[in-house]
Amino acid sequence: AVGSGFARIYSQLFLTRMAVAVGEASLSPAAFSMLSDQFPPEKLGRPVSGFLMSAPIGQGLAFIGGGSLLTALSTSDLLRHGPFAGFEPWQAAFILIAAPGLLLVPIFLLVREPARRGTGGVEELPLAAVIAIVRERRRALIPMFAGFALVSLVSYAFAIWTPALLTRTYGLAPVEIGWGYGPLLIIFGMSGVYAAGWLSDHLSARGYRDAPLRIAIGGFLVAGVTGGIAPLMPTSTGALALLAPTIFFGNFPYPCAAAAIQLITPNRARAQVSALYITVTTLVGLAFGPIIIGAVTDYLFSDPQDIRYSLTLVVGLATPLMAGLLLLALRPYRELRVS
């Protein structure tokens, strides 16, 4: 990320951002696997939630501080004198934001590999064996991957198009969007992620072997209702008020999905199956989430101001479909749970 600030041409920026993506892609699968080895199944939800709480914090801070930082740097003497002389504001922003993260690297060197917990032994599995494991569990994993991919689609659609919604429909300025929407992402995103993990552990302790999927379904159904109504509100205050529960409940599926996969996968395959899940859901979300909103707006409603109806339509269709897919996974998932 720091290297992105030193990019001078497009190809350099592309390569540095690709390197960031490669590093991030390896983090979550490894973290999920390690957490599943450190905590028993009935207490896995909250640790996974704690790990995933960083996402809404970063998203919210980006909305709140990104524009303000660029504005400040544009008029700052830092770009005319001193170490940032000759840099563009966006380059200096990359360096200032990413450099402190380097201080955390020594801490990771202190982390030790936990003892393996669960079934499957300790030997490394070849890719063919992992594929066989996925095939054996396909009755649960395929509808789970498809259902959570729809969650990702809706999430990316809102992430990309909410600023446009607030601008086109309600006339908010970028700074108003940052300070109106950003705090919602932090407060309700964090609390939603944690609440999902806590509820999943609570139901698991009461004997519900499919607790993560139940919580994911319930949360996303609520988010679908509030998220479908929010764009139709007559005022920005009403829209933001409904986006708060949408963010809260819309974050339920993320820790539940990560925990659910660990609980039905042999320990030697957890990271690789998690990587497959992240690949599928991210590709679907990024490839279709932003595009489908733009396509519906252009070709169905034919007016950029009607983006509110596109968001409502997509959320209204994706939500029951996601719930139906996860309902199909409930029974085979319970049969695969071994503890």
Short mmCIF file of C-alpha atoms in Angstrom, two decimals:
data_model
loop_
_atom_site.label_atom_id
_atom_site.label_comp_id
_atom_site.label_asym_id
_atom_site.label_seq_id
_atom_site.Cartn_x
_atom_site.Cartn_y
_atom_site.Cartn_z
CA ALA A 1 0.00 0.00 0.00
CA VAL A 2 2.87 2.38 0.74
CA GLY A 3 4.31 1.55 -2.69
CA SER A 4 1.10 2.81 -4.29
CA GLY A 5 2.04 6.28 -3.16
CA PHE A 6 5.28 6.11 -5.12
CA ALA A 7 3.59 5.05 -8.38
CA ARG A 8 4.23 7.45 -11.23
CA ILE A 9 2.38 5.70 -14.06
CA TYR A 10 -0.76 3.59 -14.31
CA SER A 11 1.05 0.24 -14.65
CA GLN A 12 2.98 0.85 -11.43
CA LEU A 13 -0.19 1.71 -9.54
CA PHE A 14 -1.93 -1.34 -10.99
CA LEU A 15 0.86 -3.67 -9.86
CA THR A 16 1.09 -2.23 -6.37
CA ARG A 17 -2.68 -2.44 -5.87
CA MET A 18 -2.62 -6.01 -7.18
CA ALA A 19 0.09 -6.85 -4.64
CA VAL A 20 -2.11 -5.43 -1.87
CA ALA A 21 -4.99 -7.61 -3.06
CA VAL A 22 -2.81 -10.71 -3.07
CA GLY A 23 -1.72 -10.04 0.50
CA GLU A 24 -5.25 -9.39 1.70
CA ALA A 25 -6.55 -12.51 -0.05
CA SER A 26 -4.22 -14.71 1.98
CA LEU A 27 -5.10 -13.13 5.31
CA SER A 28 -8.73 -14.12 5.92
CA PRO A 29 -8.54 -17.85 5.06
CA ALA A 30 -5.49 -18.28 7.28
CA ALA A 31 -7.08 -16.28 10.10
CA PHE A 32 -10.34 -18.26 9.97
CA SER A 33 -8.45 -21.54 10.11
CA MET A 34 -6.28 -20.42 13.04
CA LEU A 35 -9.29 -19.14 14.98
CA SER A 36 -11.10 -22.45 14.51
CA ASP A 37 -8.09 -24.18 16.05
CA GLN A 38 -7.94 -21.81 19.01
CA PHE A 39 -11.61 -21.84 20.03
CA PRO A 40 -14.18 -24.62 20.47
CA PRO A 41 -17.08 -24.76 17.97
CA GLU A 42 -19.66 -23.32 20.35
CA LYS A 43 -17.44 -20.26 20.99
CA LEU A 44 -16.13 -19.63 17.48
CA GLY A 45 -18.64 -16.96 16.44
CA ARG A 46 -17.34 -14.13 18.59
CA PRO A 47 -13.63 -14.49 17.73
CA VAL A 48 -14.49 -14.53 14.02
CA SER A 49 -16.68 -11.47 14.56
CA GLY A 50 -13.84 -9.71 16.36
CA PHE A 51 -11.56 -10.32 13.40
CA LEU A 52 -14.16 -9.12 10.87
CA MET A 53 -15.05 -5.96 12.81
CA SER A 54 -12.08 -4.27 11.19
CA ALA A 55 -13.90 -4.08 7.83
CA PRO A 56 -16.70 -1.67 8.81
CA ILE A 57 -14.20 0.41 10.78
CA GLY A 58 -12.05 0.86 7.69
CA GLN A 59 -15.03 1.55 5.44
CA GLY A 60 -16.44 4.14 7.78
CA LEU A 61 -13.12 5.90 8.30
CA ALA A 62 -12.61 5.99 4.54
CA PHE A 63 -15.89 7.83 4.10
CA ILE A 64 -15.24 10.19 6.98
CA GLY A 65 -11.57 10.92 6.49
CA GLY A 66 -10.70 10.12 2.88
CA GLY A 67 -12.11 13.25 1.31
CA SER A 68 -11.05 15.46 4.20
CA LEU A 69 -7.46 14.19 4.02
CA LEU A 70 -7.22 14.79 0.28
CA THR A 71 -8.66 18.27 0.70
CA ALA A 72 -6.18 19.07 3.47
CA LEU A 73 -3.22 17.73 1.50
CA SER A 74 -4.23 19.74 -1.56
CA THR A 75 -3.57 22.97 0.32
CA SER A 76 -0.79 21.73 2.60
CA ASP A 77 2.82 22.87 2.54
CA LEU A 78 3.81 19.20 2.87
CA LEU A 79 3.50 18.85 -0.92
CA ARG A 80 5.72 21.86 -1.57
CA HIS A 81 8.42 21.38 1.04
CA GLY A 82 9.83 18.46 2.97
CA PRO A 83 9.61 14.69 2.31
CA PHE A 84 6.41 14.91 0.21
CA ALA A 85 7.61 17.65 -2.13
CA GLY A 86 6.59 16.77 -5.67
CA PHE A 87 3.95 14.22 -4.66
CA GLU A 88 0.30 14.48 -5.65
CA PRO A 89 -2.26 14.61 -2.81
CA TRP A 90 -3.47 11.05 -3.50
CA GLN A 91 0.12 9.75 -3.38
CA ALA A 92 0.79 11.40 -0.04
CA ALA A 93 -2.52 10.04 1.26
CA PHE A 94 -1.50 6.46 0.39
CA ILE A 95 1.80 6.83 2.24
CA LEU A 96 0.41 8.59 5.31
CA ILE A 97 -2.38 6.05 5.77
CA ALA A 98 -0.42 2.88 5.01
CA ALA A 99 2.96 3.58 6.64
CA PRO A 100 1.77 3.19 10.27
CA GLY A 101 0.66 -0.35 9.39
CA LEU A 102 4.29 -1.34 8.99
CA LEU A 103 4.70 -0.90 12.74
CA LEU A 104 2.38 -3.87 13.27
CA VAL A 105 4.54 -6.31 11.31
CA PRO A 106 6.78 -7.28 14.27
CA ILE A 107 3.67 -8.17 16.28
CA PHE A 108 2.69 -10.82 13.74
CA LEU A 109 6.10 -12.43 14.17
CA LEU A 110 5.06 -13.22 17.76
CA VAL A 111 1.98 -15.20 16.66
CA ARG A 112 2.43 -18.96 16.97
CA GLU A 113 0.65 -21.63 14.97
CA PRO A 114 -2.07 -23.12 17.21
CA ALA A 115 -2.48 -26.85 17.74
CA ARG A 116 -4.88 -28.42 15.25
CA ARG A 117 -8.42 -28.81 16.55
CA GLY A 118 -11.02 -31.08 14.96
CA THR A 119 -10.88 -33.92 12.46
CA GLY A 120 -8.50 -34.58 9.63
CA GLY A 121 -4.98 -34.96 11.03
CA VAL A 122 -2.11 -32.54 10.56
CA GLU A 123 -0.66 -33.43 7.14
CA GLU A 124 -1.00 -30.93 4.30
CA LEU A 125 -3.72 -31.82 1.80
CA PRO A 126 -3.15 -31.66 -1.96
CA LEU A 127 -5.60 -29.65 -4.05
CA ALA A 128 -7.27 -32.80 -5.41
CA ALA A 129 -8.12 -33.90 -1.87
CA VAL A 130 -9.59 -30.50 -1.05
CA ILE A 131 -11.75 -30.66 -4.16
CA ALA A 132 -12.94 -34.10 -3.07
CA ILE A 133 -13.88 -32.68 0.36
CA VAL A 134 -15.89 -29.90 -1.28
CA ARG A 135 -17.60 -32.42 -3.54
CA GLU A 136 -18.56 -34.59 -0.57
CA ARG A 137 -20.09 -31.57 1.17
CA ARG A 138 -21.63 -30.00 -1.92
CA ARG A 139 -25.24 -30.30 -0.72
CA ALA A 140 -24.40 -27.82 2.02
CA LEU A 141 -21.55 -25.83 0.48
CA ILE A 142 -23.05 -25.05 -2.95
CA PRO A 143 -26.23 -23.36 -1.64
CA MET A 144 -24.13 -21.68 1.08
CA PHE A 145 -21.67 -20.27 -1.45
CA ALA A 146 -24.51 -19.13 -3.71
CA GLY A 147 -26.49 -17.57 -0.88
CA PHE A 148 -23.54 -15.72 0.59
CA ALA A 149 -22.54 -14.59 -2.91
CA LEU A 150 -25.89 -12.78 -3.09
CA VAL A 151 -25.06 -11.13 0.22
CA SER A 152 -21.81 -9.93 -1.32
CA LEU A 153 -23.65 -8.69 -4.42
CA VAL A 154 -26.03 -6.57 -2.34
CA SER A 155 -23.20 -5.36 -0.10
CA TYR A 156 -21.05 -4.16 -3.00
CA ALA A 157 -24.08 -2.62 -4.70
CA PHE A 158 -24.80 -0.51 -1.62
CA ALA A 159 -21.13 0.28 -1.01
CA ILE A 160 -20.64 1.63 -4.53
CA TRP A 161 -24.00 3.28 -5.15
CA THR A 162 -25.08 4.71 -1.77
CA PRO A 163 -23.03 7.91 -2.27
CA ALA A 164 -24.65 8.34 -5.70
CA LEU A 165 -28.07 7.71 -4.17
CA LEU A 166 -27.53 10.34 -1.49
CA THR A 167 -26.27 12.83 -4.07
CA ARG A 168 -28.79 12.28 -6.87
CA THR A 169 -31.88 11.74 -4.77
CA TYR A 170 -31.29 13.98 -1.77
CA GLY A 171 -28.68 16.46 -3.04
CA LEU A 172 -26.10 15.81 -0.31
CA ALA A 173 -22.57 17.10 -0.80
CA PRO A 174 -19.60 14.69 -0.49
CA VAL A 175 -18.65 15.98 2.94
CA GLU A 176 -22.25 15.53 4.14
CA ILE A 177 -22.24 11.97 2.82
CA GLY A 178 -18.95 11.23 4.56
CA TRP A 179 -20.08 12.48 7.94
CA GLY A 180 -23.62 11.12 7.58
CA TYR A 181 -22.91 7.66 6.19
CA GLY A 182 -19.41 7.00 7.57
CA PRO A 183 -20.34 6.90 11.27
CA LEU A 184 -23.22 4.53 10.46
CA LEU A 185 -20.79 2.10 8.86
CA ILE A 186 -18.53 2.16 11.91
CA ILE A 187 -21.13 2.04 14.67
CA PHE A 188 -23.74 -0.25 13.16
CA GLY A 189 -21.28 -2.28 11.10
CA MET A 190 -19.14 -3.14 14.11
CA SER A 191 -22.09 -3.86 16.37
CA GLY A 192 -23.82 -5.94 13.71
CA VAL A 193 -20.77 -8.13 13.13
CA TYR A 194 -20.31 -8.69 16.86
CA ALA A 195 -24.01 -9.32 17.50
CA ALA A 196 -24.08 -12.00 14.82
CA GLY A 197 -21.16 -13.85 16.39
CA TRP A 198 -22.66 -13.59 19.86
CA LEU A 199 -26.07 -14.82 18.71
CA SER A 200 -24.50 -17.69 16.79
CA ASP A 201 -22.58 -18.82 19.86
CA HIS A 202 -25.68 -18.39 22.02
CA LEU A 203 -27.81 -20.61 19.76
CA SER A 204 -24.99 -23.13 19.39
CA ALA A 205 -24.74 -23.44 23.17
CA ARG A 206 -28.48 -24.17 23.24
CA GLY A 207 -28.03 -27.09 20.84
CA TYR A 208 -28.76 -25.52 17.45
CA ARG A 209 -26.23 -27.17 15.17
CA ASP A 210 -27.15 -24.89 12.27
CA ALA A 211 -26.98 -21.68 14.35
CA PRO A 212 -24.68 -19.71 11.98
CA LEU A 213 -26.99 -20.24 9.03
CA ARG A 214 -30.10 -19.37 11.04
CA ILE A 215 -28.58 -16.09 12.21
CA ALA A 216 -27.38 -15.25 8.70
CA ILE A 217 -30.86 -15.85 7.24
CA GLY A 218 -32.67 -13.85 9.90
CA GLY A 219 -30.28 -10.92 9.75
CA PHE A 220 -30.30 -10.63 5.98
CA LEU A 221 -34.09 -10.82 5.79
CA VAL A 222 -34.35 -7.82 8.11
CA ALA A 223 -31.64 -5.99 6.16
CA GLY A 224 -33.49 -6.74 2.93
CA VAL A 225 -36.66 -5.10 4.22
CA THR A 226 -35.01 -1.97 5.61
CA GLY A 227 -32.53 -1.76 2.73
CA GLY A 228 -35.32 -1.99 0.19
CA ILE A 229 -37.31 0.79 1.84
CA ALA A 230 -34.39 3.15 2.63
CA PRO A 231 -33.87 4.44 -0.95
CA LEU A 232 -37.58 5.27 -1.22
CA MET A 233 -37.67 7.57 1.79
CA PRO A 234 -38.65 11.18 1.01
CA THR A 235 -35.75 12.73 2.96
CA SER A 236 -32.08 11.98 3.48
CA THR A 237 -32.68 11.78 7.22
CA GLY A 238 -35.22 9.01 6.70
CA ALA A 239 -32.94 7.18 4.28
CA LEU A 240 -29.97 7.30 6.64
CA ALA A 241 -32.18 6.24 9.55
CA LEU A 242 -33.15 3.07 7.67
CA LEU A 243 -29.62 2.48 6.43
CA ALA A 244 -28.56 2.09 10.08
CA PRO A 245 -30.48 -1.20 10.66
CA THR A 246 -29.63 -2.23 7.10
CA ILE A 247 -25.93 -2.02 7.92
CA PHE A 248 -26.42 -3.66 11.31
CA PHE A 249 -28.35 -6.70 10.10
CA GLY A 250 -26.67 -6.79 6.70
CA ASN A 251 -23.38 -7.61 8.43
CA PHE A 252 -24.83 -10.70 10.14
CA PRO A 253 -23.96 -13.13 7.32
CA TYR A 254 -20.23 -12.38 7.24
CA PRO A 255 -19.06 -13.86 10.57
CA CYS A 256 -21.72 -16.55 10.29
CA ALA A 257 -20.48 -17.66 6.88
CA ALA A 258 -16.85 -17.81 8.00
CA ALA A 259 -17.68 -19.75 11.17
CA ALA A 260 -20.12 -22.09 9.41
CA ILE A 261 -17.52 -23.19 6.86
CA GLN A 262 -14.93 -23.96 9.54
CA LEU A 263 -17.40 -26.11 11.47
CA ILE A 264 -18.10 -28.56 8.62
CA THR A 265 -14.63 -28.74 7.08
CA PRO A 266 -11.70 -30.95 8.17
CA ASN A 267 -8.98 -28.85 9.77
CA ARG A 268 -6.43 -29.45 7.01
CA ALA A 269 -8.81 -28.05 4.38
CA ARG A 270 -10.32 -25.10 6.26
CA ALA A 271 -8.08 -22.39 4.83
CA GLN A 272 -8.39 -23.65 1.26
CA VAL A 273 -12.18 -24.02 1.41
CA SER A 274 -12.40 -20.57 3.00
CA ALA A 275 -10.27 -19.21 0.16
CA LEU A 276 -12.67 -20.77 -2.34
CA TYR A 277 -15.63 -19.19 -0.53
CA ILE A 278 -13.98 -15.75 -0.56
CA THR A 279 -13.10 -16.11 -4.24
CA VAL A 280 -16.64 -17.02 -5.26
CA THR A 281 -18.41 -14.39 -3.17
CA THR A 282 -15.98 -11.60 -4.04
CA LEU A 283 -16.09 -12.33 -7.77
CA VAL A 284 -19.89 -12.37 -7.78
CA GLY A 285 -20.15 -9.28 -5.59
CA LEU A 286 -17.60 -7.16 -7.43
CA ALA A 287 -18.48 -8.38 -10.91
CA PHE A 288 -22.25 -8.03 -10.67
CA GLY A 289 -23.11 -5.87 -7.64
CA PRO A 290 -22.09 -2.45 -9.02
CA ILE A 291 -22.88 -3.34 -12.64
CA ILE A 292 -26.38 -4.64 -12.08
CA ILE A 293 -27.50 -1.43 -10.37
CA GLY A 294 -26.14 0.67 -13.23
CA ALA A 295 -27.67 -1.63 -15.85
CA VAL A 296 -31.11 -1.63 -14.23
CA THR A 297 -30.99 2.15 -13.89
CA ASP A 298 -29.96 2.68 -17.53
CA TYR A 299 -32.07 0.08 -19.30
CA LEU A 300 -35.13 -0.37 -17.12
CA PHE A 301 -35.72 3.07 -15.63
CA SER A 302 -33.68 5.13 -18.14
CA ASP A 303 -33.04 7.97 -15.70
CA PRO A 304 -29.98 8.34 -13.43
CA GLN A 305 -32.24 9.87 -10.79
CA ASP A 306 -34.10 6.54 -10.53
CA ILE A 307 -31.18 4.75 -8.94
CA ARG A 308 -33.30 4.52 -5.79
CA TYR A 309 -35.70 2.16 -7.57
CA SER A 310 -32.84 0.04 -8.92
CA LEU A 311 -31.46 -0.50 -5.41
CA THR A 312 -34.89 -1.39 -4.07
CA LEU A 313 -35.55 -3.84 -6.92
CA VAL A 314 -32.20 -5.64 -6.64
CA VAL A 315 -32.41 -5.92 -2.85
CA GLY A 316 -36.01 -7.12 -3.08
CA LEU A 317 -35.08 -9.91 -5.47
CA ALA A 318 -31.78 -10.97 -3.88
CA THR A 319 -32.99 -11.17 -0.28
CA PRO A 320 -35.62 -13.96 -0.56
CA LEU A 321 -33.38 -15.86 -2.99
CA MET A 322 -30.52 -15.79 -0.48
CA ALA A 323 -32.81 -16.97 2.30
CA GLY A 324 -34.15 -19.80 0.13
CA LEU A 325 -30.65 -21.00 -0.74
CA LEU A 326 -29.53 -21.10 2.89
CA LEU A 327 -32.74 -22.88 3.90
CA LEU A 328 -31.78 -25.61 1.40
CA ALA A 329 -28.42 -25.89 3.16
CA LEU A 330 -29.79 -26.25 6.69
CA ARG A 331 -30.43 -30.00 6.76
CA PRO A 332 -27.20 -31.14 5.04
CA TYR A 333 -25.30 -28.66 7.20
CA ARG A 334 -26.69 -30.18 10.42
CA GLU A 335 -25.73 -33.63 9.18
CA LEU A 336 -22.14 -32.50 8.60
CA ARG A 337 -21.66 -30.88 12.01
CA VAL A 338 -19.62 -33.24 14.11
CA SER A 339 -19.50 -31.17 17.30
#
